Tab-separated table of C-alpha atoms in Angstrom:
chain	number	residue	atom	x	y	z
A	1102	UNK	CA	-47.728	138.818	-122.004
A	1103	UNK	CA	-51.062	139.511	-121.151
A	1104	UNK	CA	-53.117	141.203	-118.238
A	1105	UNK	CA	-53.719	139.504	-115.322
A	1106	UNK	CA	-57.817	139.602	-114.534
A	1107	UNK	CA	-59.407	141.688	-113.202
A	1108	UNK	CA	-57.728	144.022	-115.383
A	1109	UNK	CA	-56.805	147.083	-113.031
A	1110	UNK	CA	-54.690	150.301	-113.575
A	1111	UNK	CA	-52.889	151.345	-110.400
A	1112	UNK	CA	-52.231	155.064	-109.971
A	1113	UNK	CA	-48.907	154.125	-107.743
A	1114	UNK	CA	-47.761	151.422	-109.799
A	1115	UNK	CA	-47.869	153.215	-113.078
A	1116	UNK	CA	-46.204	156.124	-111.264
A	1117	UNK	CA	-43.366	154.095	-110.085
A	1118	UNK	CA	-43.231	152.240	-113.716
A	1119	UNK	CA	-42.722	155.747	-115.201
A	1120	UNK	CA	-40.445	157.273	-112.786
A	1121	UNK	CA	-37.992	154.664	-112.997
A	1122	UNK	CA	-38.333	154.409	-116.852
A	1123	UNK	CA	-36.975	158.018	-116.617
A	1124	UNK	CA	-34.224	156.963	-114.483
A	1125	UNK	CA	-33.114	154.388	-116.621
A	1126	UNK	CA	-33.517	156.792	-119.714
A	1127	UNK	CA	-30.882	159.047	-117.982
A	1128	UNK	CA	-28.546	156.009	-116.950
A	1129	UNK	CA	-28.467	155.033	-120.560
A	1130	UNK	CA	-27.606	158.205	-121.807
A	1131	UNK	CA	-24.920	158.774	-119.255
A	1132	UNK	CA	-23.252	155.437	-120.402
A	1133	UNK	CA	-23.402	156.575	-123.894
A	1134	UNK	CA	-21.370	159.608	-123.125
A	1135	UNK	CA	-18.686	157.331	-121.291
A	1136	UNK	CA	-15.386	157.631	-122.759
A	1137	UNK	CA	-14.263	154.578	-124.706
A	1138	UNK	CA	-18.195	153.952	-125.963
A	1139	UNK	CA	-17.969	152.531	-129.273
A	1140	UNK	CA	-20.256	154.576	-131.880
A	1141	UNK	CA	-22.302	151.376	-132.459
A	1142	UNK	CA	-22.868	151.161	-128.531
A	1143	UNK	CA	-23.650	154.882	-128.337
A	1144	UNK	CA	-26.233	154.725	-130.956
A	1145	UNK	CA	-27.968	151.450	-129.411
A	1146	UNK	CA	-27.684	152.938	-126.023
A	1147	UNK	CA	-29.290	156.320	-126.915
A	1148	UNK	CA	-31.773	154.882	-128.920
A	1149	UNK	CA	-32.975	152.761	-125.351
A	1150	UNK	CA	-32.876	155.710	-123.579
A	1151	UNK	CA	-34.892	157.676	-126.136
A	1152	UNK	CA	-37.391	154.467	-126.035
A	1153	UNK	CA	-37.680	154.515	-122.023
A	1154	UNK	CA	-38.427	158.189	-122.106
A	1155	UNK	CA	-41.150	158.056	-124.579
A	1156	UNK	CA	-42.733	155.063	-122.560
A	1157	UNK	CA	-42.745	157.456	-119.636
A	1158	UNK	CA	-43.974	160.455	-121.210
A	1159	UNK	CA	-46.693	158.696	-123.073
A	1160	UNK	CA	-48.533	157.907	-119.841
A	1161	UNK	CA	-51.288	160.424	-119.183
A	1162	UNK	CA	-52.051	160.338	-115.330
A	1163	UNK	CA	-54.756	163.097	-115.787
A	1164	UNK	CA	-57.726	160.298	-116.338
A	1165	UNK	CA	-56.964	158.994	-112.719
A	1166	UNK	CA	-56.928	162.653	-111.293
A	1167	UNK	CA	-59.980	164.017	-109.341
A	1168	UNK	CA	-60.086	167.712	-110.456
A	1169	UNK	CA	-62.885	168.248	-107.999
A	1170	UNK	CA	-60.742	166.740	-105.054
A	1171	UNK	CA	-57.622	167.613	-106.251
A	1172	UNK	CA	-56.103	164.172	-105.645
A	1173	UNK	CA	-55.559	160.742	-107.611
A	1174	UNK	CA	-58.027	158.242	-107.030
A	1175	UNK	CA	-56.327	154.631	-106.314
A	1176	UNK	CA	-57.093	153.312	-109.313
A	1177	UNK	CA	-59.412	152.301	-112.478
A	1178	UNK	CA	-61.323	148.814	-112.967
A	1179	UNK	CA	-60.757	148.573	-116.682
A	1180	UNK	CA	-63.714	146.410	-117.504
A	1181	UNK	CA	-66.330	148.375	-115.175
A	1182	UNK	CA	-64.347	151.857	-116.564
A	1183	UNK	CA	-64.921	152.929	-112.909
A	1184	UNK	CA	-62.595	154.858	-110.917
A	1185	UNK	CA	-62.013	153.744	-107.221
A	1186	UNK	CA	-64.100	155.877	-104.493
A	1187	UNK	CA	-60.717	156.285	-102.395
A	1188	UNK	CA	-57.670	158.700	-102.984
A	1189	UNK	CA	-54.284	158.925	-102.380
A	1190	UNK	CA	-54.606	162.146	-100.208
A	1191	UNK	CA	-51.187	162.102	-98.020
A	1192	UNK	CA	-47.778	163.174	-98.526
A	1193	UNK	CA	-46.436	160.626	-96.439
A	1194	UNK	CA	-47.278	157.946	-99.245
A	1195	UNK	CA	-45.669	155.929	-101.815
A	1196	UNK	CA	-48.035	157.644	-104.238
A	1197	UNK	CA	-45.458	160.912	-104.027
A	1198	UNK	CA	-43.339	159.713	-106.791
A	1199	UNK	CA	-46.757	159.539	-108.991
A	1200	UNK	CA	-47.727	163.072	-107.956
A	1201	UNK	CA	-44.419	164.640	-108.649
A	1202	UNK	CA	-44.030	163.136	-111.765
A	1203	UNK	CA	-47.547	163.979	-113.210
A	1204	UNK	CA	-47.157	167.469	-112.126
A	1205	UNK	CA	-43.900	167.934	-114.020
A	1206	UNK	CA	-45.247	166.322	-116.885
A	1207	UNK	CA	-48.232	168.799	-116.973
A	1208	UNK	CA	-50.769	166.051	-116.626
A	1209	UNK	CA	-52.034	167.569	-113.385
A	1210	UNK	CA	-52.161	171.067	-112.102
A	1211	UNK	CA	-49.384	172.029	-109.207
A	1212	UNK	CA	-52.207	172.551	-106.820
A	1213	UNK	CA	-52.299	168.761	-106.433
A	1214	UNK	CA	-48.969	168.977	-104.257
A	1215	UNK	CA	-50.592	171.258	-101.908
A	1216	UNK	CA	-53.485	169.302	-101.436
A	1217	UNK	CA	-51.679	166.303	-100.067
A	1218	UNK	CA	-52.336	166.107	-96.194
A	1219	UNK	CA	-49.794	166.729	-93.639
A	1220	UNK	CA	-50.379	165.365	-90.405
A	1221	UNK	CA	-47.383	165.856	-88.123
A	1222	UNK	CA	-45.380	163.782	-85.328
A	1223	UNK	CA	-42.219	164.169	-83.506
A	1224	UNK	CA	-39.840	161.069	-82.850
A	1225	UNK	CA	-37.377	162.521	-80.171
A	1226	UNK	CA	-36.821	166.268	-81.320
A	1227	UNK	CA	-37.030	165.000	-85.185
A	1228	UNK	CA	-40.287	166.082	-86.802
A	1229	UNK	CA	-41.920	163.856	-89.336
A	1230	UNK	CA	-45.400	162.870	-90.942
A	1231	UNK	CA	-47.946	160.651	-90.460
A	1232	UNK	CA	-48.570	158.182	-93.235
A	1233	UNK	CA	-51.808	156.044	-93.399
A	1234	UNK	CA	-50.662	152.378	-92.327
A	1235	UNK	CA	-47.044	153.554	-90.617
A	1236	UNK	CA	-45.070	151.303	-93.173
A	1237	UNK	CA	-41.666	151.962	-94.343
A	1238	UNK	CA	-42.907	151.672	-97.514
A	1239	UNK	CA	-44.798	154.665	-97.533
A	1240	UNK	CA	-41.961	156.588	-96.618
A	1241	UNK	CA	-38.922	155.566	-98.397
A	1242	UNK	CA	-39.873	154.262	-101.603
A	1243	UNK	CA	-40.368	157.791	-103.488
A	1244	UNK	CA	-36.915	158.823	-102.194
A	1245	UNK	CA	-35.393	155.284	-104.107
A	1246	UNK	CA	-35.322	157.892	-107.021
A	1247	UNK	CA	-36.341	161.427	-105.781
A	1248	UNK	CA	-33.178	163.357	-104.746
A	1249	UNK	CA	-35.023	165.265	-101.384
A	1250	UNK	CA	-32.898	167.993	-99.891
A	1251	UNK	CA	-31.265	166.760	-96.293
A	1252	UNK	CA	-32.885	169.599	-94.327
A	1253	UNK	CA	-36.429	169.200	-96.271
A	1254	UNK	CA	-39.626	168.118	-94.888
A	1255	UNK	CA	-39.301	164.545	-96.860
A	1256	UNK	CA	-36.139	163.459	-96.070
A	1257	UNK	CA	-36.321	164.509	-92.499
A	1258	UNK	CA	-39.731	162.795	-92.171
A	1259	UNK	CA	-37.970	159.500	-93.528
A	1260	UNK	CA	-35.427	159.871	-90.773
A	1261	UNK	CA	-38.057	160.328	-88.157
A	1262	UNK	CA	-39.923	157.204	-89.419
A	1263	UNK	CA	-36.646	155.096	-89.568
A	1264	UNK	CA	-36.167	156.178	-85.794
A	1265	UNK	CA	-39.820	155.308	-84.870
A	1266	UNK	CA	-39.434	152.042	-86.593
A	1267	UNK	CA	-36.438	151.044	-84.810
A	1268	UNK	CA	-37.820	152.539	-81.319
A	1269	UNK	CA	-41.068	150.037	-82.192
A	1270	UNK	CA	-38.861	147.077	-82.691
A	1271	UNK	CA	-36.763	147.515	-79.506
A	1272	UNK	CA	-40.151	148.001	-77.758
A	1273	UNK	CA	-41.312	144.739	-79.002
A	1274	UNK	CA	-38.204	142.702	-78.375
A	1275	UNK	CA	-38.170	141.976	-81.997
A	1276	UNK	CA	-36.086	143.000	-85.409
A	1277	UNK	CA	-37.263	146.483	-86.911
A	1278	UNK	CA	-38.541	147.399	-89.891
A	1279	UNK	CA	-42.426	146.983	-90.815
A	1280	UNK	CA	-43.963	147.668	-94.287
A	1281	UNK	CA	-46.743	145.895	-96.382
A	1282	UNK	CA	-45.788	142.388	-96.953
A	1283	UNK	CA	-46.809	138.659	-97.336
A	1284	UNK	CA	-47.655	137.043	-93.997
A	1285	UNK	CA	-47.768	133.263	-92.487
A	1286	UNK	CA	-51.342	133.046	-94.048
A	1287	UNK	CA	-52.210	130.910	-96.958
A	1288	UNK	CA	-55.380	130.663	-99.257
A	1289	UNK	CA	-56.542	127.319	-100.941
A	1290	UNK	CA	-53.668	127.503	-103.228
A	1291	UNK	CA	-50.979	127.702	-100.600
A	1292	UNK	CA	-50.222	131.137	-101.731
A	1293	UNK	CA	-49.274	133.571	-99.053
A	1294	UNK	CA	-51.533	136.318	-98.156
A	1295	UNK	CA	-50.496	139.895	-98.430
A	1296	UNK	CA	-51.386	142.928	-96.024
A	1297	UNK	CA	-50.376	146.490	-95.273
A	1298	UNK	CA	-48.369	146.446	-91.821
A	1299	UNK	CA	-47.429	149.421	-89.825
A	1300	UNK	CA	-46.116	150.997	-86.701
A	1301	UNK	CA	-49.050	152.531	-84.674
A	1302	UNK	CA	-47.519	155.779	-83.925
A	1303	UNK	CA	-46.604	156.722	-87.526
A	1304	UNK	CA	-49.969	155.581	-88.860
A	1305	UNK	CA	-53.256	157.491	-89.222
A	1306	UNK	CA	-55.343	154.240	-89.203
A	1307	UNK	CA	-55.773	152.040	-86.067
A	1308	UNK	CA	-53.091	149.371	-86.370
A	1309	UNK	CA	-54.139	145.824	-85.036
A	1310	UNK	CA	-51.892	145.494	-81.826
A	1311	UNK	CA	-51.482	141.849	-82.477
A	1312	UNK	CA	-50.083	142.187	-85.701
A	1313	UNK	CA	-46.107	141.528	-85.593
A	1314	UNK	CA	-44.553	140.835	-88.853
A	1315	UNK	CA	-41.217	142.166	-89.946
A	1316	UNK	CA	-40.145	142.713	-93.677
A	1317	UNK	CA	-36.439	142.608	-94.057
A	1318	UNK	CA	-36.927	144.579	-97.306
A	1319	UNK	CA	-37.898	147.276	-94.922
A	1320	UNK	CA	-34.765	147.431	-93.494
A	1321	UNK	CA	-32.702	147.419	-96.792
A	1322	UNK	CA	-34.783	150.424	-97.595
A	1323	UNK	CA	-33.712	152.185	-94.686
A	1324	UNK	CA	-29.682	151.515	-95.192
A	1325	UNK	CA	-29.455	155.384	-96.988
A	1326	UNK	CA	-30.913	156.681	-93.978
A	1327	UNK	CA	-29.054	154.773	-91.194
A	1328	UNK	CA	-26.299	152.460	-92.468
A	1329	UNK	CA	-24.816	150.960	-89.255
A	1330	UNK	CA	-28.050	150.392	-87.466
A	1331	UNK	CA	-29.605	148.645	-90.737
A	1332	UNK	CA	-26.833	146.497	-91.206
A	1333	UNK	CA	-26.775	145.120	-87.625
A	1334	UNK	CA	-30.645	144.848	-87.950
A	1335	UNK	CA	-30.170	142.575	-91.329
A	1336	UNK	CA	-27.337	140.776	-89.499
A	1337	UNK	CA	-29.953	140.021	-86.563
A	1338	UNK	CA	-32.543	138.889	-89.577
A	1339	UNK	CA	-29.976	136.670	-90.839
A	1340	UNK	CA	-29.461	134.969	-87.455
A	1341	UNK	CA	-33.258	133.999	-87.387
A	1342	UNK	CA	-32.889	132.454	-90.739
A	1343	UNK	CA	-34.241	135.253	-92.786
A	1344	UNK	CA	-31.797	134.742	-95.817
A	1345	UNK	CA	-32.795	132.115	-98.706
A	1346	UNK	CA	-31.600	131.493	-101.905
A	1347	UNK	CA	-32.397	134.545	-103.727
A	1348	UNK	CA	-31.803	136.923	-101.002
A	1349	UNK	CA	-34.034	137.835	-97.653
A	1350	UNK	CA	-37.315	136.160	-97.458
A	1351	UNK	CA	-40.284	138.723	-97.793
A	1352	UNK	CA	-41.074	138.468	-93.885
A	1353	UNK	CA	-40.979	136.900	-90.463
A	1354	UNK	CA	-44.259	136.519	-88.832
A	1355	UNK	CA	-44.223	136.830	-84.891
A	1356	UNK	CA	-47.774	137.014	-84.561
A	1357	UNK	CA	-49.076	134.441	-81.836
A	1358	UNK	CA	-52.088	133.448	-83.261
A	1359	UNK	CA	-50.936	132.658	-86.705
A	1360	UNK	CA	-47.959	130.282	-85.188
A	1361	UNK	CA	-48.698	126.637	-85.955
A	1362	UNK	CA	-47.191	125.232	-82.787
A	1363	UNK	CA	-45.249	126.879	-79.537
A	1364	UNK	CA	-42.275	128.347	-82.043
A	1365	UNK	CA	-41.833	132.141	-81.897
A	1366	UNK	CA	-41.893	132.933	-85.455
A	1367	UNK	CA	-42.709	131.579	-88.734
A	1368	UNK	CA	-40.613	132.678	-92.157
A	1369	UNK	CA	-42.692	133.470	-94.780
A	1370	UNK	CA	-40.436	131.687	-97.481
A	1371	UNK	CA	-41.509	133.803	-100.622
A	1372	UNK	CA	-39.721	136.389	-102.605
A	1373	UNK	CA	-41.559	139.286	-104.018
A	1374	UNK	CA	-40.195	141.077	-107.309
A	1375	UNK	CA	-40.809	144.566	-106.338
A	1376	UNK	CA	-39.462	144.350	-102.952
A	1377	UNK	CA	-36.274	142.822	-103.933
A	1378	UNK	CA	-36.023	145.431	-106.806
A	1379	UNK	CA	-36.613	148.255	-104.222
A	1380	UNK	CA	-34.112	146.674	-102.227
A	1381	UNK	CA	-31.368	146.847	-105.282
A	1382	UNK	CA	-31.949	150.122	-105.906
A	1383	UNK	CA	-31.587	151.119	-102.247
A	1384	UNK	CA	-28.345	149.308	-102.093
A	1385	UNK	CA	-27.269	151.006	-105.545
A	1386	UNK	CA	-27.873	154.353	-103.926
A	1387	UNK	CA	-25.640	153.585	-100.951
A	1388	UNK	CA	-22.974	151.993	-103.178
A	1389	UNK	CA	-22.915	153.858	-106.068
A	1390	UNK	CA	-22.884	157.605	-104.935
A	1391	UNK	CA	-26.739	157.755	-105.256
A	1392	UNK	CA	-26.820	157.111	-108.976
A	1393	UNK	CA	-30.460	156.043	-109.316
A	1394	UNK	CA	-31.520	159.596	-107.558
A	1395	UNK	CA	-28.859	161.476	-109.695
A	1396	UNK	CA	-30.562	159.821	-112.855
A	1397	UNK	CA	-33.803	160.755	-112.056
A	1398	UNK	CA	-33.003	164.293	-111.050
A	1399	UNK	CA	-30.885	165.031	-113.933
A	1400	UNK	CA	-33.777	164.756	-116.395
A	1401	UNK	CA	-34.996	168.744	-117.088
A	1402	UNK	CA	-38.440	167.915	-116.643
A	1403	UNK	CA	-37.560	166.930	-113.212
A	1404	UNK	CA	-34.993	169.765	-112.571
A	1405	UNK	CA	-37.536	172.265	-113.580
A	1406	UNK	CA	-39.870	171.378	-110.472
A	1407	UNK	CA	-37.365	170.235	-108.166
A	1408	UNK	CA	-38.653	173.085	-105.710
A	1409	UNK	CA	-41.378	170.856	-104.781
A	1410	UNK	CA	-39.017	168.763	-103.074
A	1411	UNK	CA	-37.385	171.565	-101.104
A	1412	UNK	CA	-40.544	172.220	-98.829
A	1413	UNK	CA	-39.123	173.109	-95.247
A	1414	UNK	CA	-39.635	171.618	-91.881
A	1415	UNK	CA	-41.916	173.524	-89.698
A	1416	UNK	CA	-40.332	175.000	-86.573
A	1417	UNK	CA	-43.202	174.133	-84.387
A	1418	UNK	CA	-45.219	170.813	-84.708
A	1419	UNK	CA	-48.822	170.753	-83.568
A	1420	UNK	CA	-49.058	166.930	-82.953
A	1421	UNK	CA	-52.013	165.004	-83.725
A	1422	UNK	CA	-53.298	162.720	-80.770
A	1423	UNK	CA	-51.879	159.183	-81.147
A	1424	UNK	CA	-54.625	156.636	-82.171
A	1425	UNK	CA	-55.587	154.455	-79.710
A	1426	UNK	CA	-54.651	150.371	-79.934
A	1427	UNK	CA	-57.412	148.189	-81.133
A	1428	UNK	CA	-58.700	146.910	-77.134
A	1429	UNK	CA	-58.765	143.247	-77.208
A	1430	UNK	CA	-62.092	141.690	-77.397
A	1431	UNK	CA	-63.764	141.178	-74.054
A	1432	UNK	CA	-66.573	138.457	-74.773
A	1433	UNK	CA	-68.311	138.895	-71.255
A	1434	UNK	CA	-68.120	142.737	-71.927
A	1435	UNK	CA	-69.683	142.378	-75.331
A	1436	UNK	CA	-72.444	140.282	-73.933
A	1437	UNK	CA	-73.307	142.770	-71.228
A	1438	UNK	CA	-73.260	145.555	-73.378
A	1439	UNK	CA	-76.195	144.004	-76.010
A	1440	UNK	CA	-78.601	143.588	-72.884
A	1441	UNK	CA	-78.267	147.236	-72.157
A	1442	UNK	CA	-80.457	149.517	-73.759
A	1443	UNK	CA	-81.371	153.285	-73.045
A	1444	UNK	CA	-84.701	154.797	-74.209
A	1445	UNK	CA	-85.344	158.975	-74.319
A	1446	UNK	CA	-89.064	159.523	-74.530
A	1447	UNK	CA	-88.032	163.288	-75.570
A	1448	UNK	CA	-86.290	162.247	-78.235
A	1449	UNK	CA	-89.105	159.867	-79.970
A	1450	UNK	CA	-91.430	162.806	-80.326
A	1451	UNK	CA	-91.568	166.071	-82.379
A	1452	UNK	CA	-89.474	168.499	-81.619
A	1453	UNK	CA	-90.440	172.117	-80.617
A	1454	UNK	CA	-89.475	174.812	-83.293
A	1455	UNK	CA	-88.801	178.030	-83.440
A	1456	UNK	CA	-89.337	180.505	-86.626
A	1457	UNK	CA	-88.007	183.725	-86.719
A	1458	UNK	CA	-87.579	186.153	-89.640
A	1459	UNK	CA	-87.669	189.735	-90.755
A	1460	UNK	CA	-88.455	189.024	-94.395
A	1461	UNK	CA	-85.068	188.401	-95.576
A	1462	UNK	CA	-83.239	186.546	-92.674
A	1463	UNK	CA	-84.904	183.595	-91.768
A	1464	UNK	CA	-83.941	181.326	-88.865
A	1465	UNK	CA	-85.473	177.858	-87.561
A	1466	UNK	CA	-84.265	176.410	-84.481
A	1467	UNK	CA	-85.284	173.151	-82.756
A	1468	UNK	CA	-84.973	172.354	-78.733
A	1469	UNK	CA	-82.086	170.327	-79.515
A	1470	UNK	CA	-79.729	172.817	-81.313
A	1471	UNK	CA	-80.494	171.875	-84.778
A	1472	UNK	CA	-82.079	174.278	-87.292
A	1473	UNK	CA	-81.151	176.112	-90.343
A	1474	UNK	CA	-80.320	179.712	-91.038
A	1475	UNK	CA	-81.349	181.425	-94.681
A	1476	UNK	CA	-80.865	184.628	-96.615
A	1477	UNK	CA	-82.995	185.773	-99.000
A	1478	UNK	CA	-82.291	188.712	-101.883
A	1479	UNK	CA	-85.011	188.899	-104.376
A	1480	UNK	CA	-85.988	185.486	-105.808
A	1481	UNK	CA	-83.009	183.974	-104.654
A	1482	UNK	CA	-82.370	181.890	-101.261
A	1483	UNK	CA	-79.270	181.024	-99.736
A	1484	UNK	CA	-78.679	178.672	-96.875
A	1485	UNK	CA	-76.107	180.160	-94.335
A	1486	UNK	CA	-75.994	177.003	-92.516
A	1487	UNK	CA	-76.665	173.468	-93.950
A	1488	UNK	CA	-80.129	171.746	-93.604
A	1489	UNK	CA	-81.004	168.179	-93.624
A	1490	UNK	CA	-84.984	167.315	-92.297
A	1491	UNK	CA	-83.859	164.283	-90.351
A	1492	UNK	CA	-85.860	163.842	-87.272
A	1493	UNK	CA	-83.670	160.805	-86.603
A	1494	UNK	CA	-80.299	162.433	-86.548
A	1495	UNK	CA	-80.434	166.409	-86.221
A	1496	UNK	CA	-76.786	166.512	-87.239
A	1497	UNK	CA	-77.079	169.986	-89.190
A	1498	UNK	CA	-76.994	173.681	-87.627
A	1499	UNK	CA	-75.159	175.941	-85.303
A	1500	UNK	CA	-73.633	174.221	-82.389
A	1501	UNK	CA	-71.522	175.583	-79.317
A	1502	UNK	CA	-69.160	173.104	-77.652
A	1503	UNK	CA	-67.378	173.727	-74.213
A	1504	UNK	CA	-64.785	171.975	-72.907
A	1505	UNK	CA	-63.220	172.213	-69.659
A	1506	UNK	CA	-59.619	171.732	-69.878
A	1507	UNK	CA	-57.103	170.207	-67.216
């Protein structure tokens, strides 16, 4: 084996590996304790379990953590020795397992859990959290091994996400189950391209309205949450021809612009190991009495911090406004827009400035409301309001906004 170039350390993939290594370690120990296991097998199973746990505990996530933001960076570019500038900053995220495990291991402080954003919505009467892209993967992947209480915020948010995914599929007249996956687009090597897809109402980002890609593994992950509807949806996907030699294909692309002819859809005939693996663990939870969750949660280190997973669902939800779908491009409107220009002569000149001071407290105000407020004590001066001397964009100062409701 060798590292694929460019070398990259993914925060979420590292957390998934560590978390599932710990679950495997616990499963091996339970198997060793079963009646009838030979002494030789007990020794072998316990040694394998010890090795898996050591691999997990040897991973140090502190290098991927920003102590200033109290968040994890997306990853590390190895050859540049540079951390990505973006962060995992949401509770409804595939990085939730990484966050929980790193806190339990002592790699990052417990404060990190509270720093994760919680943007709420309601699906019918069910409260939930918004994710970045509104994909099933973000909500349900951590719950493959994390034992989240039925009445807690995390489990209820998963239920809300599944319900909204089902409603979105019904509204589109398509099978439900949207997540990051391959789609019907290929590069010069004929490899299918990969992208995050999601349900608009669950997403904080703006979701392109034309994208209609259904990922069967998203439905399989939802089986523990709504078995009857999930099985019915899988049967519908089977009727669309989505089952192949190795199980369900990665995706069905219904996007009109990507169809080679007048057909309704294109099958993305590829099988991704991590999506198939998620499906197997989800089915194991259903068929084996939540065995993967019980394995992971039985580790003493996880039990010590399981209170983090008991966060209650709020009784009152202040829902964020739904992001508007991206409008279809209007070439005529765009051409008219570029021929329109407004000039404000007053904005091009020097702004009149008023200075007020009593020796210790000073205020500078411009006619447009921008300015700065300072306090001086001895030889030290503090800015009470932020100041940036920018004649093109006076964006700092004290402003009052009035809004007429209704």
